[in-house]
CSV table of C-alpha atoms in Angstrom, one decimal:
chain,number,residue,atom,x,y,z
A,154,UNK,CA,70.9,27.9,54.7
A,155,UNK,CA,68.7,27.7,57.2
A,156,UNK,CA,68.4,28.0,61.2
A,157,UNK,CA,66.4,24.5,61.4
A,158,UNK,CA,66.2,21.0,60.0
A,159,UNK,CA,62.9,21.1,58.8
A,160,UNK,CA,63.4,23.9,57.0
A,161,UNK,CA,66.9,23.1,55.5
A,162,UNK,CA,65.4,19.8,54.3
A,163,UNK,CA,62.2,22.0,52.5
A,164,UNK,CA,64.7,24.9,51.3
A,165,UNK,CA,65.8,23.5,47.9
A,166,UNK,CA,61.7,22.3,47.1
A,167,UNK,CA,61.1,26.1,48.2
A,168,UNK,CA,63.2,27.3,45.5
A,169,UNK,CA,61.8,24.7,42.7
A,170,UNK,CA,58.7,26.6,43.5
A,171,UNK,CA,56.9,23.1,44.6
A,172,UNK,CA,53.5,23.3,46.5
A,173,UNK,CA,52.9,23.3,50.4
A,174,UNK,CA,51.5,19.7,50.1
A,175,UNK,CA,54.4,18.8,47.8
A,176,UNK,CA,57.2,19.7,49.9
A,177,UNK,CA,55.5,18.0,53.0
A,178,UNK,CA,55.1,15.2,51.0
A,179,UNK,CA,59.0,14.6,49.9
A,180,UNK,CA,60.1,15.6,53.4
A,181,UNK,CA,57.9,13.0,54.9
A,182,UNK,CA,59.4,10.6,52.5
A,183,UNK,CA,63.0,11.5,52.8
A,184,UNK,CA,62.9,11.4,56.6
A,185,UNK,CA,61.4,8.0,56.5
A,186,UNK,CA,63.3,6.7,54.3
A,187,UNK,CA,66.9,8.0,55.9
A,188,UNK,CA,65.6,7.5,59.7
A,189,UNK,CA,66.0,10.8,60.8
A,190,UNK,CA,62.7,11.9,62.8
A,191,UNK,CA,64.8,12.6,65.7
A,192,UNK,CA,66.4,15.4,63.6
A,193,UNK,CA,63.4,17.4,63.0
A,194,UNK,CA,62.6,20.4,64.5
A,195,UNK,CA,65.9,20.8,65.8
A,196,UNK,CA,68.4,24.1,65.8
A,197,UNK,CA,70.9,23.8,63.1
A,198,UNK,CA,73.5,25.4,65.6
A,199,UNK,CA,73.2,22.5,68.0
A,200,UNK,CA,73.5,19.8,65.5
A,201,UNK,CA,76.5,17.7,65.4
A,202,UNK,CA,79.1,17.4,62.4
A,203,UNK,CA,77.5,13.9,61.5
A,204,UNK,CA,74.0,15.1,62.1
A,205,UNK,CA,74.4,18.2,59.7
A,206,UNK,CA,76.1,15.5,57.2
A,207,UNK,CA,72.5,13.8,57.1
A,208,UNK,CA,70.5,16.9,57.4
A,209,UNK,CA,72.3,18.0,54.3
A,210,UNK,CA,72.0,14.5,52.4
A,211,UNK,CA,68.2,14.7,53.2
A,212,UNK,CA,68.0,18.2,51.8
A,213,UNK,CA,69.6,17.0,48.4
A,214,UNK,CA,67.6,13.9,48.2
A,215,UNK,CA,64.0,15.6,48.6
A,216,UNK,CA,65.2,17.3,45.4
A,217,UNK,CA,65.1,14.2,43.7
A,218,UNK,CA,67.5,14.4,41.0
A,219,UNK,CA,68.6,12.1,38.8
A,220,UNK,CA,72.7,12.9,39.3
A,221,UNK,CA,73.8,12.6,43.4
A,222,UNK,CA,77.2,13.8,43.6
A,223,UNK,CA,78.3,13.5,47.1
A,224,UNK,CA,81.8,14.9,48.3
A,225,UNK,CA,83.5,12.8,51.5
A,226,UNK,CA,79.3,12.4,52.5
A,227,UNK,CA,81.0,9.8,55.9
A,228,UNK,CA,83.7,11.9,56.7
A,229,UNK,CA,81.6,12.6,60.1
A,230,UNK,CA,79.5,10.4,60.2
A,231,UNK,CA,79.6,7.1,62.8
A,232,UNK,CA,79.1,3.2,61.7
A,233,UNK,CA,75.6,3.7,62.3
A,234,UNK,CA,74.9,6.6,60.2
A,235,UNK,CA,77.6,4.9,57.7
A,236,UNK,CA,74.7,1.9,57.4
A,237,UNK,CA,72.0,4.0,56.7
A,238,UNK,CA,73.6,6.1,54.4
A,239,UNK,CA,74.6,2.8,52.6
A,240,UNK,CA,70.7,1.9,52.5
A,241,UNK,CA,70.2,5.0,50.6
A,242,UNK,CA,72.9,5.0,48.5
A,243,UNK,CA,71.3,1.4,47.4
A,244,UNK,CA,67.7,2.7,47.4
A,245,UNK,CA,68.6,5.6,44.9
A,246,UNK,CA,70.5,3.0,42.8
A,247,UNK,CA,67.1,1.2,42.4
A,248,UNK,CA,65.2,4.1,41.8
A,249,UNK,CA,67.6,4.4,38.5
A,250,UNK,CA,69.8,7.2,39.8
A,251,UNK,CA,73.4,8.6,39.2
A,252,UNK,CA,75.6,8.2,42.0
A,253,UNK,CA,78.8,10.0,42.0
A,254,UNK,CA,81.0,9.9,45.3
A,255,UNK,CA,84.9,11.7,45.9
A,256,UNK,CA,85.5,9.8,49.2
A,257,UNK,CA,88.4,8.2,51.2
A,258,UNK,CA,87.1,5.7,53.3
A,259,UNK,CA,86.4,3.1,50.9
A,260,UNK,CA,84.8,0.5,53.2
A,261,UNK,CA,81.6,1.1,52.7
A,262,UNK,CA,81.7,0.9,48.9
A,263,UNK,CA,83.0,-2.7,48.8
A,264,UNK,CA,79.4,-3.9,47.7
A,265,UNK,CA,78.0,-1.2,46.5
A,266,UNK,CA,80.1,0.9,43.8
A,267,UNK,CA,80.1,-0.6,40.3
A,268,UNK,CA,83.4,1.1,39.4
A,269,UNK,CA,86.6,2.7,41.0
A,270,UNK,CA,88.2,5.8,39.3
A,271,UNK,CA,91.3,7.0,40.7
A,272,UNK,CA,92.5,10.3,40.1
A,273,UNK,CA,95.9,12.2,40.2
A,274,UNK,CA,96.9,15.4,39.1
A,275,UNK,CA,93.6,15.6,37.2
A,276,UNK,CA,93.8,12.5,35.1
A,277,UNK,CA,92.5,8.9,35.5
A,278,UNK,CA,95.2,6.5,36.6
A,279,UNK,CA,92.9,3.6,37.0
A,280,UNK,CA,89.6,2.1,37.0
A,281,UNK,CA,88.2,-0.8,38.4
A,282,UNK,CA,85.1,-2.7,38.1
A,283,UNK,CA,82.7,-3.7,40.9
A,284,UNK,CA,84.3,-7.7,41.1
A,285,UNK,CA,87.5,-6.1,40.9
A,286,UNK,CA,86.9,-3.8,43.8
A,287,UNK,CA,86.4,-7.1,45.8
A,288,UNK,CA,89.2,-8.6,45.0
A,289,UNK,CA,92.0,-5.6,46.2
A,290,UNK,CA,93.7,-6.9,48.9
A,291,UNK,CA,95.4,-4.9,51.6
A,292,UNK,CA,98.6,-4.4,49.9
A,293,UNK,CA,97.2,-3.6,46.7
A,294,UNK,CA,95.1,-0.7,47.8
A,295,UNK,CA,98.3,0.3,49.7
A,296,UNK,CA,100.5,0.9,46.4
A,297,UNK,CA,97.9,2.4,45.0
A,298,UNK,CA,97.6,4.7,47.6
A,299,UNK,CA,94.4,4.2,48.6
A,300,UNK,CA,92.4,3.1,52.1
A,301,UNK,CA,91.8,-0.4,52.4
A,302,UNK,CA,88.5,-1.4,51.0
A,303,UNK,CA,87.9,-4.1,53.8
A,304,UNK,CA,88.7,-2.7,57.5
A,305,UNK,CA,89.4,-6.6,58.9
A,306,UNK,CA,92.6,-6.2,58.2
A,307,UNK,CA,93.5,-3.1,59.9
A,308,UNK,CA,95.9,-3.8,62.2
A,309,UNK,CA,96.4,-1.5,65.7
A,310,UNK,CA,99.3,-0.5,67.7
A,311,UNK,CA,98.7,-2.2,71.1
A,312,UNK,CA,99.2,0.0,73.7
A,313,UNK,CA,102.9,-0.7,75.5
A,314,UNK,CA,101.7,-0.6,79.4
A,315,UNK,CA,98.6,0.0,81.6
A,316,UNK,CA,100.4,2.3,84.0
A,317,UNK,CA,101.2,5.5,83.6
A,318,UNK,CA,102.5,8.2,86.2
A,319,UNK,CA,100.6,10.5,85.8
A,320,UNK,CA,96.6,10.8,85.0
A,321,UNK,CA,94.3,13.5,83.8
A,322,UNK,CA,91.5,13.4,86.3
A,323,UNK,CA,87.5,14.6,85.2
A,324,UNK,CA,85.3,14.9,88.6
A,325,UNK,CA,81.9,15.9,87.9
A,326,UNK,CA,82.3,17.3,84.7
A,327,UNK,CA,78.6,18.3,83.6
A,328,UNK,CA,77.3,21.0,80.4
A,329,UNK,CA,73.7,21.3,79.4
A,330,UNK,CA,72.4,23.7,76.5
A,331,UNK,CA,70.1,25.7,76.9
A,332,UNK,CA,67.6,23.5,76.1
A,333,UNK,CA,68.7,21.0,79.0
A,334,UNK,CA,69.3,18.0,76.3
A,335,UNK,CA,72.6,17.2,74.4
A,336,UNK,CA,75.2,17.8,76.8
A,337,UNK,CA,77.7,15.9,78.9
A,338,UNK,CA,77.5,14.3,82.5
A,339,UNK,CA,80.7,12.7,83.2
A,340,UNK,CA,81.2,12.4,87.1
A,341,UNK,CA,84.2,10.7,87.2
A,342,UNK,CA,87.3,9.5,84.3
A,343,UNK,CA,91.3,9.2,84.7
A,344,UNK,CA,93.4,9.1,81.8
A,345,UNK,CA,96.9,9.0,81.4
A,346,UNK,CA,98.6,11.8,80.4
A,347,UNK,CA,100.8,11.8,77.7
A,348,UNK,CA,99.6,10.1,75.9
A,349,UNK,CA,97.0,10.0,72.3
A,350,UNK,CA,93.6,9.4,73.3
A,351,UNK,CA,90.6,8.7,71.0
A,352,UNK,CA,87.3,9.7,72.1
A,353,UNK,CA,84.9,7.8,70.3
A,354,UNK,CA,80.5,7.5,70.3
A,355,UNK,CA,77.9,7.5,68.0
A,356,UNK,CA,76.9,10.9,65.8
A,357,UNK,CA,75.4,13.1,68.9
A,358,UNK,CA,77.3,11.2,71.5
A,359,UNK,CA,78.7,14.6,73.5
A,360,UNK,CA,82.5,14.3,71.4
A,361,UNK,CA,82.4,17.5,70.5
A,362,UNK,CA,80.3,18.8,73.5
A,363,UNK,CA,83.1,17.3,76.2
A,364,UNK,CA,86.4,18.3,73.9
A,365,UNK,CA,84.7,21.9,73.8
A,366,UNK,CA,84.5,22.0,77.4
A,367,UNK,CA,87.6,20.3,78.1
A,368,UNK,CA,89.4,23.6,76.1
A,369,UNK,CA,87.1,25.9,78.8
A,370,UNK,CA,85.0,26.9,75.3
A,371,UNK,CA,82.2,26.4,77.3
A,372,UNK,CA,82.7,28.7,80.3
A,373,UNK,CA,78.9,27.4,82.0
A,374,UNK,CA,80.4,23.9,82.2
A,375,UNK,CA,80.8,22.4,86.1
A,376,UNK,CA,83.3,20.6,87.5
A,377,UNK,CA,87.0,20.3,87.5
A,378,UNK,CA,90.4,18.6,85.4
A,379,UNK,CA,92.8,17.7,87.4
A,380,UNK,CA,96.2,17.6,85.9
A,381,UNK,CA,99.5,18.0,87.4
A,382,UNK,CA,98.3,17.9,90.8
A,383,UNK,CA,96.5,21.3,90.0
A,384,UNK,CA,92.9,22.4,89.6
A,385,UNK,CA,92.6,23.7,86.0
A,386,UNK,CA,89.8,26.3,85.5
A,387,UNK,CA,87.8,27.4,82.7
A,388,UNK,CA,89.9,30.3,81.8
A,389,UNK,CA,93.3,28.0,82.9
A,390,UNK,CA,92.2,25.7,80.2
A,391,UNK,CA,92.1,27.8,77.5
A,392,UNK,CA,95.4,28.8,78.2
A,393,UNK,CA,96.7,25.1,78.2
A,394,UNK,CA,94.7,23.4,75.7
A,395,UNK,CA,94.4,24.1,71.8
A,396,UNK,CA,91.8,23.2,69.4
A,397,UNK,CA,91.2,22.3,66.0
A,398,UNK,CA,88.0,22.1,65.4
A,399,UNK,CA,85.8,20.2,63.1
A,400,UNK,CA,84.9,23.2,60.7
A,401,UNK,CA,88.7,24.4,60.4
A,402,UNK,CA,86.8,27.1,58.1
A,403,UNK,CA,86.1,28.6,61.8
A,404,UNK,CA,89.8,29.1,62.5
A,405,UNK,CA,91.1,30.1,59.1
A,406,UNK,CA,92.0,34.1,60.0
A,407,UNK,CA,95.1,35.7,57.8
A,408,UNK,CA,96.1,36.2,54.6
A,409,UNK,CA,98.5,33.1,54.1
A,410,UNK,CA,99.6,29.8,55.1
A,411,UNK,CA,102.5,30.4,56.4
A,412,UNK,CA,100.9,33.4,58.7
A,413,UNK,CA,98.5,30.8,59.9
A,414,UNK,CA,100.8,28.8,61.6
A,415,UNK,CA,102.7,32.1,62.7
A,416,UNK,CA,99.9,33.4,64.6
A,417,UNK,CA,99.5,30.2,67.2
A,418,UNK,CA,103.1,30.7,68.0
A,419,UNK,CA,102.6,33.0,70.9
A,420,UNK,CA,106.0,33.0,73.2
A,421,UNK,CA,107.2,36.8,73.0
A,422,UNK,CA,110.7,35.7,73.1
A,423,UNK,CA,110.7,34.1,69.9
A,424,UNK,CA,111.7,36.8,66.6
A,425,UNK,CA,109.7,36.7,63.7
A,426,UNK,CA,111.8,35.3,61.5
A,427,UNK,CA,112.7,32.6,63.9
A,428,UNK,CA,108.7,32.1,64.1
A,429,UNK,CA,108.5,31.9,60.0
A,430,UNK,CA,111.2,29.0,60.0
A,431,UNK,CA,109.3,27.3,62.5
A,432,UNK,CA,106.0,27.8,60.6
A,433,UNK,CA,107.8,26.3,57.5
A,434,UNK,CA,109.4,23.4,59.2
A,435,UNK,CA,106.0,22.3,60.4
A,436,UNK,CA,104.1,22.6,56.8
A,437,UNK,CA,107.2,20.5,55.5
A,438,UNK,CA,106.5,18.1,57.5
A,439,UNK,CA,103.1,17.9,56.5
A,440,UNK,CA,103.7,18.0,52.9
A,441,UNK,CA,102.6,21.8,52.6
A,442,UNK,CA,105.5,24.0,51.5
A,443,UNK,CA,104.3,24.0,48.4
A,444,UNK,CA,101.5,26.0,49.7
A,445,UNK,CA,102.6,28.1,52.1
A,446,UNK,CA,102.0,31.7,50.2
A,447,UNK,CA,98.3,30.5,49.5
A,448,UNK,CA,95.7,32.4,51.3
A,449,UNK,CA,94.1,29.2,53.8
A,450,UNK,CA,90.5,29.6,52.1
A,451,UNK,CA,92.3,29.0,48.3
A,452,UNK,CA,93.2,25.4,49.2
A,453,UNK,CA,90.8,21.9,49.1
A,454,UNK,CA,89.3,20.8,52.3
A,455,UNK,CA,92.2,18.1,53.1
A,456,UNK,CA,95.1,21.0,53.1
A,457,UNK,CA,92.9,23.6,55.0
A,458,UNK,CA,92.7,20.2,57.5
A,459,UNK,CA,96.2,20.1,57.5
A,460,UNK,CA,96.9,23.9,58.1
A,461,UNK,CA,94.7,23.9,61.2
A,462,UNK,CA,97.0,20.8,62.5
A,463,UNK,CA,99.9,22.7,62.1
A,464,UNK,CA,98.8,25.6,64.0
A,465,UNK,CA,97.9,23.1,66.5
A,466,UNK,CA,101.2,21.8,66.3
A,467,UNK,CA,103.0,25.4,66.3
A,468,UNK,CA,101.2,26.3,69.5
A,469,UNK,CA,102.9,24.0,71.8
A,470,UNK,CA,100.1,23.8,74.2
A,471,UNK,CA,100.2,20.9,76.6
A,472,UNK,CA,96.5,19.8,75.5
A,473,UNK,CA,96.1,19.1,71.8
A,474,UNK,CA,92.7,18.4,70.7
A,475,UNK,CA,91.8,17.2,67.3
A,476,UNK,CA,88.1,17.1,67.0
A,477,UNK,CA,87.7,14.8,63.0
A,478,UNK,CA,91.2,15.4,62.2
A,479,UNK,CA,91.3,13.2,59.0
A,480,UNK,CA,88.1,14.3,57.5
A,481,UNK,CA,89.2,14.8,53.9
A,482,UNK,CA,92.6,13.1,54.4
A,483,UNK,CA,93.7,10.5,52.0
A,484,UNK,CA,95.7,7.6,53.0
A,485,UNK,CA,98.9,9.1,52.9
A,486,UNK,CA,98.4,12.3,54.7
A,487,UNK,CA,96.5,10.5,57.3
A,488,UNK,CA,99.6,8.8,58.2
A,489,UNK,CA,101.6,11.9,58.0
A,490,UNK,CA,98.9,13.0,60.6
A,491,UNK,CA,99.2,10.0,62.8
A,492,UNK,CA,103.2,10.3,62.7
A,493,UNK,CA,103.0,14.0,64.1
A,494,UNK,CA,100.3,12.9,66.8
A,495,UNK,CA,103.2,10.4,67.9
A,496,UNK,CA,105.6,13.0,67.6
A,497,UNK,CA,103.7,15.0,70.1
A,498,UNK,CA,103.7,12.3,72.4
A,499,UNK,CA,106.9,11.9,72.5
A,500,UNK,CA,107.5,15.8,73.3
A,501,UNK,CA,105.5,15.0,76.3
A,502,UNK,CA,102.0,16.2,75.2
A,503,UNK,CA,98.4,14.7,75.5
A,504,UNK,CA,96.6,14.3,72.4
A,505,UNK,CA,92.8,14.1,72.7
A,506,UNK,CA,91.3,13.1,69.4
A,507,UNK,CA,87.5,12.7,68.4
A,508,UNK,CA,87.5,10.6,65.4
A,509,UNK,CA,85.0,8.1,63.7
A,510,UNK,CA,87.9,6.7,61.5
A,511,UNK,CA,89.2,3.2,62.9
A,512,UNK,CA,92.3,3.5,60.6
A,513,UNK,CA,93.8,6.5,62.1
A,514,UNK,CA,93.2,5.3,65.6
A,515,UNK,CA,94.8,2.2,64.7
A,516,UNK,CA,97.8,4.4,63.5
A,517,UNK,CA,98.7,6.2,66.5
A,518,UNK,CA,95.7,6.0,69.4
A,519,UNK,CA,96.5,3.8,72.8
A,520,UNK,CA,94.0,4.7,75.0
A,521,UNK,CA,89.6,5.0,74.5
A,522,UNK,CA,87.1,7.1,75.6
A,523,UNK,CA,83.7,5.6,74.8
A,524,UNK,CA,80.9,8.5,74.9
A,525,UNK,CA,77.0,7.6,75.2
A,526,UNK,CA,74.5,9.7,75.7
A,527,UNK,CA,76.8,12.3,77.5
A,528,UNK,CA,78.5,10.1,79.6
A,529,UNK,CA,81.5,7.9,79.8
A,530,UNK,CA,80.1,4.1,78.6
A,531,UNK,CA,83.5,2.9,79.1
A,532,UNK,CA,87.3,4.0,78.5
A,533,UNK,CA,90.7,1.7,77.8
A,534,UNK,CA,94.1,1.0,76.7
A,535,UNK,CA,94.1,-0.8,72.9
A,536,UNK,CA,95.5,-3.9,74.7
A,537,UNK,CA,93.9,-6.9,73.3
A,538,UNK,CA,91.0,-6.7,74.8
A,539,UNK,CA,90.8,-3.4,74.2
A,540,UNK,CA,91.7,-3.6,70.5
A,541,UNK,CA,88.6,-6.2,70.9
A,542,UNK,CA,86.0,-3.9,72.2
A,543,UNK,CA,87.1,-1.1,69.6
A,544,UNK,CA,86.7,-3.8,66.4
A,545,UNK,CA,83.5,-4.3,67.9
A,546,UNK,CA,82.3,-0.7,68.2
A,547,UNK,CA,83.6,-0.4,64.5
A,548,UNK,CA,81.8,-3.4,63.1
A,549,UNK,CA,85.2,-4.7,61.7
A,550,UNK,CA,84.5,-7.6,60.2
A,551,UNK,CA,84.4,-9.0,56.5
A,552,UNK,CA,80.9,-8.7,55.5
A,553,UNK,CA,81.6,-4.7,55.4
């Protein structure tokens, strides 16, 4: 509601009717508590996904009330912010609260939740208790339909080769915000083309920053992409590259589903009603047919997801970017996701995706780009010892 995080975290204690000193008080707590001093102070507008995701958790918290109930609250947030929000989670729980969470990844509930409710059409299928949670194995979760609830299991596709013949090439690829913090200085990075690449970092890492400016979004960013042997340009990536960003309630324009996906198909040559059976080929394949009369603001978060994919999809751009394509997914549309990001590979496109979810990389990702601070810490194929240095970015191990 607001244009800062100070202010967004004392809006709701505003509206109680709360004192000055009262309001300073909970904020002081809630920011201590969540480790999120760097956040203050800051413009809404240049906050990342994850960073909003804590602004907004803050903001509920200095409410203090007794029910939480927190929809898909790590659906963009990294390990790191995963951890802390865990440390909440448990400090509520001892402060006698309510927790209620509709979430996907499931990792992070292994020692926490004390039960499991699955839902389907509406209705409770099943319900487990916290020493049952433990105890689903792999498979299990699997034929329920479910993520895994330990990520050492996860297995990855290991990338096939190191060489590829031809390269996307970044030289001195450089964006600052106006306020000369937050951007991206990347000065030099190849990587192959045709190929699905996952760019990875913590929550403020410069994903979004460098996908934005890789589409030309950002027309004040220096330097050049290669590709092809030709010098792309701002406005010659925008032409090449399509987006789907990680607010699909940004690029949500007509009146239906299936006019959605219609409008990305832009080649003149094609007829409308050719353009339609396209359109519904796509949302078939991505379980949305069903659907495809709905206006795009009707439907949950995961199908809007999925809509925004498919216009992706139907633009048959040579630069894909997916920037948290399986926030709100559950496990079987996240596949169906990973499926068509292979598919596109094999039509001969490059996939870029920015993603804090190990599972979908594992599902269709073979090369790494590993964003710090703006710049390129390190990038790789998932050959073992890339598959290595990604577990160990993701903290995969048992004790999650």
């Amino acid at each position: 509601f607001c244009v800062d995080t100070t202010a967004e975290i004392a809006f709701g204690c505003e509206n109680m009717g709360l004192t000055e000193t009262e309001i300073q008080h909970r904020i002081d707590n809630i920011v201590t508590e969540m480790n999120i001093q760097k956040l203050l102070g800051r413009s809404i507008f240049n906050l990342s996904g994850g960073e909003k995701q804590k602004i907004a958790c803050a903001s509920v918290s200095a409410l203090m009330p007794q029910i939480i109930v927190l929809d898909e609250p790590t659906s963009n947030l990294d390990f790191e912010a995963i951890e802390k929000l865990k440390v909440v989670l448990v400090e509520w729980k001892r402060q006698g609260k309510t927790i209620i969470i509709a979430e996907h990844r499931l990792h992070f509930l292994r020692e926490l939740a004390d039960k499991l409710i699955i839902l389907e059409n509406g209705r409770i299928t099943r319900e487990f208790s916290s020493e049952e949670i433990k105890k689903l194995s792999a498979a299990e979760t699997e034929k329920l339909g479910i993520r895994p609830i330990s990520l050492a299991g996860v297995g990855f596709l290991k990338s096939a080769s190191h060489t590829s013949s031809e390269s996307i090439k970044f030289e001195n690829f450089i964006f600052r915000y106006k306020n000369g913090e937050h951007g991206i200085d990347i000065l030099d990075l190849e990587v192959p083309k045709n190929a699905v690449i996952a760019v990875i970092g913590h929550n403020g890492a410069g994903k979004s920053t460098f996908v934005r400016c890789l589409c030309g979004l950002e027309n004040k960013c220096k330097g050049t992409v290669i590709m092809d042997g030709k010098t792309l340009k701002t406005k010659q990536r925008l032409h090449e590259c399509y987006m789907i960003m990680q607010d699909v309630n940004h690029q949500l324009f007509t009146e239906s589903v299936t006019d959605e996906v219609k409008l990305s198909i832009t080649d003149k040559t094609i007829s409308d009603g050719e353009k339609n059976k396209i359109a519904l080929e796509i949302l078939s394949q991505l379980d949305l047919r069903e659907q495809s009369e709905l206006h795009p603001m009707a439907l949950s978060g995961g199908q809007k997801q999925r809509v925004a994919i498919a216009s992706g999809i139907a633009s048959n751009k040579e630069l894909l970017i997916f920037d948290e394509p399986t926030s709100g997914l559950d496990l079987s549309h996240m596949k169906q996701v990973a499926y068509e990001l292979r598919q596109l590979k094999a039509a001969g496109k490059t996939v870029f995706v920015v993603t804090h979810d190990p599972e979908f990389i594992a599902g269709c990702c073979e090369y790494v780009i590993h964003l710090q601070s703006g710049s390129v810490k390190d990038s790789y194929y998932l050959d073992d010892e890339g598959i290595g240095k990604i577990r160990d970015f993701f903290w995969m191990v048992e004790t999650m």
